[in-house]
PDB file of C-alpha atoms in Angstrom:
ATOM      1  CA  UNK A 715      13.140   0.924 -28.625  1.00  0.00           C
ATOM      2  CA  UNK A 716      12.392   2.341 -25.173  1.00  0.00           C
ATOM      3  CA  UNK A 717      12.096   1.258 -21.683  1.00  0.00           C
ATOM      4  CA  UNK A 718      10.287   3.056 -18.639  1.00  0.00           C
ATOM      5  CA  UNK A 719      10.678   6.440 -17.566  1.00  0.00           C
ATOM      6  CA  UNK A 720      12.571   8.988 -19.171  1.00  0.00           C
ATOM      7  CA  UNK A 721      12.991  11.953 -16.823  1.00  0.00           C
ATOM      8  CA  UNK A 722      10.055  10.822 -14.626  1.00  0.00           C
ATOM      9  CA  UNK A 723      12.318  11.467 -11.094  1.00  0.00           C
ATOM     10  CA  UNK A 724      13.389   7.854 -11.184  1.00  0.00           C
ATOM     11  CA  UNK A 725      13.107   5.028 -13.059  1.00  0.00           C
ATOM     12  CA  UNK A 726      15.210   2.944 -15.560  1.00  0.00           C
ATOM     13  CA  UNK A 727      15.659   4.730 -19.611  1.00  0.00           C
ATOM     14  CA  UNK A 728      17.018   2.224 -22.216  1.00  0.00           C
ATOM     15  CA  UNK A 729      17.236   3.492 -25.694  1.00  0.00           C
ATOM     16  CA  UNK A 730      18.938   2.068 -29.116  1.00  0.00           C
ATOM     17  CA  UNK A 731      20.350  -1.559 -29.148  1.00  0.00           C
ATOM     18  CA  UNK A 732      21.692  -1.559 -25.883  1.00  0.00           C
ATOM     19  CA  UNK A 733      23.844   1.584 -26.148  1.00  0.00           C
ATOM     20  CA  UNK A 734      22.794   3.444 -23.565  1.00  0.00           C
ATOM     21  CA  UNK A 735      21.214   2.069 -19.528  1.00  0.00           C
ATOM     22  CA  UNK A 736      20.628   5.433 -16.795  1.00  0.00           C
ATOM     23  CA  UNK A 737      18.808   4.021 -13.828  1.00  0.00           C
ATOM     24  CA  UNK A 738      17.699   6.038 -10.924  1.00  0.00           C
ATOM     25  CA  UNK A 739      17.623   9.704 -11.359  1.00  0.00           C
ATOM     26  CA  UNK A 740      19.247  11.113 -14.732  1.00  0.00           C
ATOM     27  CA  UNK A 741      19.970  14.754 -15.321  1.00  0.00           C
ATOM     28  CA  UNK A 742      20.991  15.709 -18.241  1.00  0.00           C
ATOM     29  CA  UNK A 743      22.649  13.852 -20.950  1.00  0.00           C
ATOM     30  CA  UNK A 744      24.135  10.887 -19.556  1.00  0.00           C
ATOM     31  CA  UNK A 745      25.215   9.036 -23.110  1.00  0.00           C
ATOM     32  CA  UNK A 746      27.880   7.286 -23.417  1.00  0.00           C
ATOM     33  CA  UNK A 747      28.623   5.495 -26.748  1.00  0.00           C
ATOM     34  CA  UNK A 748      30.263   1.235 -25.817  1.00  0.00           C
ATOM     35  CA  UNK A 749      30.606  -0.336 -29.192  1.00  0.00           C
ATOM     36  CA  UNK A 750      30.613  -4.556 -28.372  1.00  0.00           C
ATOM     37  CA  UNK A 751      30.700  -7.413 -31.008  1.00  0.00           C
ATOM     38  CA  UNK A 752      32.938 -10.763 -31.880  1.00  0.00           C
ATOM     39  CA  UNK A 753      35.239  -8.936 -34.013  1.00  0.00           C
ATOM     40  CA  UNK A 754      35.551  -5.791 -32.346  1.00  0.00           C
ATOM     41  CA  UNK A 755      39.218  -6.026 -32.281  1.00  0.00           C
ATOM     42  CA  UNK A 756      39.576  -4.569 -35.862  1.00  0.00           C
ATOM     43  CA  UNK A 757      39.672  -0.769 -35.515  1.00  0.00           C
ATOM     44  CA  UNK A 758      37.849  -0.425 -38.812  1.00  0.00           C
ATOM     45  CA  UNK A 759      34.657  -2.350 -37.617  1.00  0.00           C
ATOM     46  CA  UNK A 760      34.981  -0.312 -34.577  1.00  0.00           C
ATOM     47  CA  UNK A 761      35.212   2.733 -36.115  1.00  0.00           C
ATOM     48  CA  UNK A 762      31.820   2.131 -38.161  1.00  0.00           C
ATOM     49  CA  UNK A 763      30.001   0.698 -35.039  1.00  0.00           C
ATOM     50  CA  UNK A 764      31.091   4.227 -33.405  1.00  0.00           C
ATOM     51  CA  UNK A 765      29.621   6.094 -36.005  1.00  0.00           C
ATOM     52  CA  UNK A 766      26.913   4.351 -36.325  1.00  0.00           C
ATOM     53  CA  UNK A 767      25.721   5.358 -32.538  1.00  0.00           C
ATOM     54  CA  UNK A 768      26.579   8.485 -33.142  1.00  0.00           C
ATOM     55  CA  UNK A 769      24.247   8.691 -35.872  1.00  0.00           C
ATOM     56  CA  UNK A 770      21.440   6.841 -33.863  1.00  0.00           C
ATOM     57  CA  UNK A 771      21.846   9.105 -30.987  1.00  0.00           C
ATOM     58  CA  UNK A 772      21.566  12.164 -33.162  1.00  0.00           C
ATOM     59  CA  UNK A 773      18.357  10.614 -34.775  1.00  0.00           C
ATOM     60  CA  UNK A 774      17.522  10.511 -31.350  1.00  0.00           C
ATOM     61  CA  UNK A 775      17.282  14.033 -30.599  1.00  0.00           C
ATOM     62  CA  UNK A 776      16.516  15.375 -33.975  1.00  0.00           C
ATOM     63  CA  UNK A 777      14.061  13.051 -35.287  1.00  0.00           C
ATOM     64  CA  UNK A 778      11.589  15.894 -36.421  1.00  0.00           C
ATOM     65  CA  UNK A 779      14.487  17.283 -38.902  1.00  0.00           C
ATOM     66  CA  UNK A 780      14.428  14.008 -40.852  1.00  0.00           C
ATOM     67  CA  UNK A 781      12.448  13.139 -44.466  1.00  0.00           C
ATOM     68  CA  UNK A 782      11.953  10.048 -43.004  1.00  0.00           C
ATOM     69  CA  UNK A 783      12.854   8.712 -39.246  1.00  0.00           C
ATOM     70  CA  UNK A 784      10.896   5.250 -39.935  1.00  0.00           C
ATOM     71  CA  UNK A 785      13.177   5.066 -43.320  1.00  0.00           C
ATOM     72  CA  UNK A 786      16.632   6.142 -41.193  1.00  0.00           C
ATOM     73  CA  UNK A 787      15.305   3.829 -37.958  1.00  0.00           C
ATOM     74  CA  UNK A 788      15.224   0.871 -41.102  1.00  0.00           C
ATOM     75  CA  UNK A 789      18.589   1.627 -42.356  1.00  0.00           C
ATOM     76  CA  UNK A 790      20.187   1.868 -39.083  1.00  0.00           C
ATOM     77  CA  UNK A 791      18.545  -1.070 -37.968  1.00  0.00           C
ATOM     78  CA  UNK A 792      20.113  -2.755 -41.308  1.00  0.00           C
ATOM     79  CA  UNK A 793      23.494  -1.397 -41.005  1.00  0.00           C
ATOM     80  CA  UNK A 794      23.859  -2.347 -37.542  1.00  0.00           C
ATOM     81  CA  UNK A 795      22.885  -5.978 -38.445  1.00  0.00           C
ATOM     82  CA  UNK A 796      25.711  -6.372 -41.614  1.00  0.00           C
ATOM     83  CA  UNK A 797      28.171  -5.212 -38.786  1.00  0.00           C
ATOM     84  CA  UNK A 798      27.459  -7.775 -36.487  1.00  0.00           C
ATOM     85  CA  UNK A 799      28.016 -10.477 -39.303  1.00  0.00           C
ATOM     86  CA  UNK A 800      31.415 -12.157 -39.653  1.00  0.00           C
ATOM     87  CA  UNK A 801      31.897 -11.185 -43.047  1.00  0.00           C
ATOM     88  CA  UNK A 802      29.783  -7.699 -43.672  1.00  0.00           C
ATOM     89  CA  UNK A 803      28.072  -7.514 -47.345  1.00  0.00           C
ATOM     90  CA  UNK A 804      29.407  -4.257 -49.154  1.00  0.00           C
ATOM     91  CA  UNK A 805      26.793  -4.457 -51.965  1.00  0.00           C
ATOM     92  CA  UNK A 806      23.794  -4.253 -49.020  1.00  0.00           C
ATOM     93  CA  UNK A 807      25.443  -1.829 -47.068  1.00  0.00           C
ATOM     94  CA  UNK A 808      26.143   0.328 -50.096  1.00  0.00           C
ATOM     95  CA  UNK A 809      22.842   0.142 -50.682  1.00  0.00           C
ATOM     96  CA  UNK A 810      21.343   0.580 -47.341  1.00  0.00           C
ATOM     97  CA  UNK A 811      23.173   3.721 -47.097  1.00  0.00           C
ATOM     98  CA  UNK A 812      21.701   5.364 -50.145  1.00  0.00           C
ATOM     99  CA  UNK A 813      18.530   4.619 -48.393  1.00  0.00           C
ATOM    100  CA  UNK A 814      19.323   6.286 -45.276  1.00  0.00           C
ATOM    101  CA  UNK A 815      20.365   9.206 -47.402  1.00  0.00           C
ATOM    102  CA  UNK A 816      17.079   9.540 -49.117  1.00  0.00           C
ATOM    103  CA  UNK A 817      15.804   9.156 -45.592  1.00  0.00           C
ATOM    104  CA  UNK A 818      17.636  11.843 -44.181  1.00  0.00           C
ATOM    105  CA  UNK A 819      16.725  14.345 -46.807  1.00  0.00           C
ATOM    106  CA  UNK A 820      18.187  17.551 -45.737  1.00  0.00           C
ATOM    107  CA  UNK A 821      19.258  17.405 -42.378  1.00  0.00           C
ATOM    108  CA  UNK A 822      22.270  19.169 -42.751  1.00  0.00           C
ATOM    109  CA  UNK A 823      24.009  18.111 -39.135  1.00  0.00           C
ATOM    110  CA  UNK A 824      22.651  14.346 -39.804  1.00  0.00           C
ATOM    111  CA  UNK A 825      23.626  14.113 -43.538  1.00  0.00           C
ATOM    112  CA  UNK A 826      27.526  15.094 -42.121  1.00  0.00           C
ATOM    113  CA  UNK A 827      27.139  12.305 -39.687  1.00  0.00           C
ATOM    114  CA  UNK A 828      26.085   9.861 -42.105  1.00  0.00           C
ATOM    115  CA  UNK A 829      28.395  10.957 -44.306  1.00  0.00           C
ATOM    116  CA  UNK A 830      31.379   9.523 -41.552  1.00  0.00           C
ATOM    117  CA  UNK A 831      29.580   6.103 -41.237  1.00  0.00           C
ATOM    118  CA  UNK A 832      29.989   5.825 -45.118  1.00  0.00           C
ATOM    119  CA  UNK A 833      33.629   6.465 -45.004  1.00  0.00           C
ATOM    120  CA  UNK A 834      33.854   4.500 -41.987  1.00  0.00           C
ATOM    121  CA  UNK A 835      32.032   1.821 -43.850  1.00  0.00           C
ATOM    122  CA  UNK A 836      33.978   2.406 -46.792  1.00  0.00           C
ATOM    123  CA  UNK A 837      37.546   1.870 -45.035  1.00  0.00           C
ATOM    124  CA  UNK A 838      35.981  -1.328 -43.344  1.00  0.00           C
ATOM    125  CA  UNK A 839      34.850  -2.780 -46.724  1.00  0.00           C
ATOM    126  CA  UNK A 840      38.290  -1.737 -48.758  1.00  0.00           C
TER     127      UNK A 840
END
């Protein structure tokens, strides 16, 4: 999802779900990753929720290297949504990440980041 101006000598750029505000004049790459929720106090969830920007903001900027960015933007968005519940569902996240995978195809600097969230995910879950 995004909001006005990006690079247009002023203006206000939102991108993701909240993960990144510039307003007024941004050079450069200004992201900065803030990971909020209710349980953010366990370093496991945190962990995932890290990745998971991470992953987002490399979709980001290499969309065009992806099988699939409306299949990884659908994951993500999935993924992101069983981490904000109280008790996450393994068996859908499991699943939802296979689906980002197939999504992802062959992007080799995407696949390693995905890769993370599932071990991240997988350490949360065990």
């Amino acid at each position: 999802m995004r909001f006005g101006r990006a690079n247009a000598g002023g203006g206000t750029n939102v991108t993701g779900s909240g993960n990144q505000v510039n307003t007024g004049r941004v050079g450069g790459d200004m992201r900065q990753v803030q990971v909020s929720g209710t349980a953010a106090d366990d370093p496991r969830l945190l962990a995932a929720q890290t990745r998971l920007a991470e992953l987002v903001a490399a979709l980001d900027a290499r969309a065009d290297e992806v099988h699939s960015i409306d299949g990884c933007r659908q994951a993500v968005a999935r993924i992101d949504e069983e981490l904000r519940e109280p008790t996450p569902d393994g068996r859908r996240l499991t699943e939802t990440l296979e689906m980002l995978s197939l999504a992802l195809g062959s992007a080799t600097s995407l696949t390693s980041l995905a890769g993370s969230l599932r071990s991240a995910i997988e350490a949360l879950l065990s």
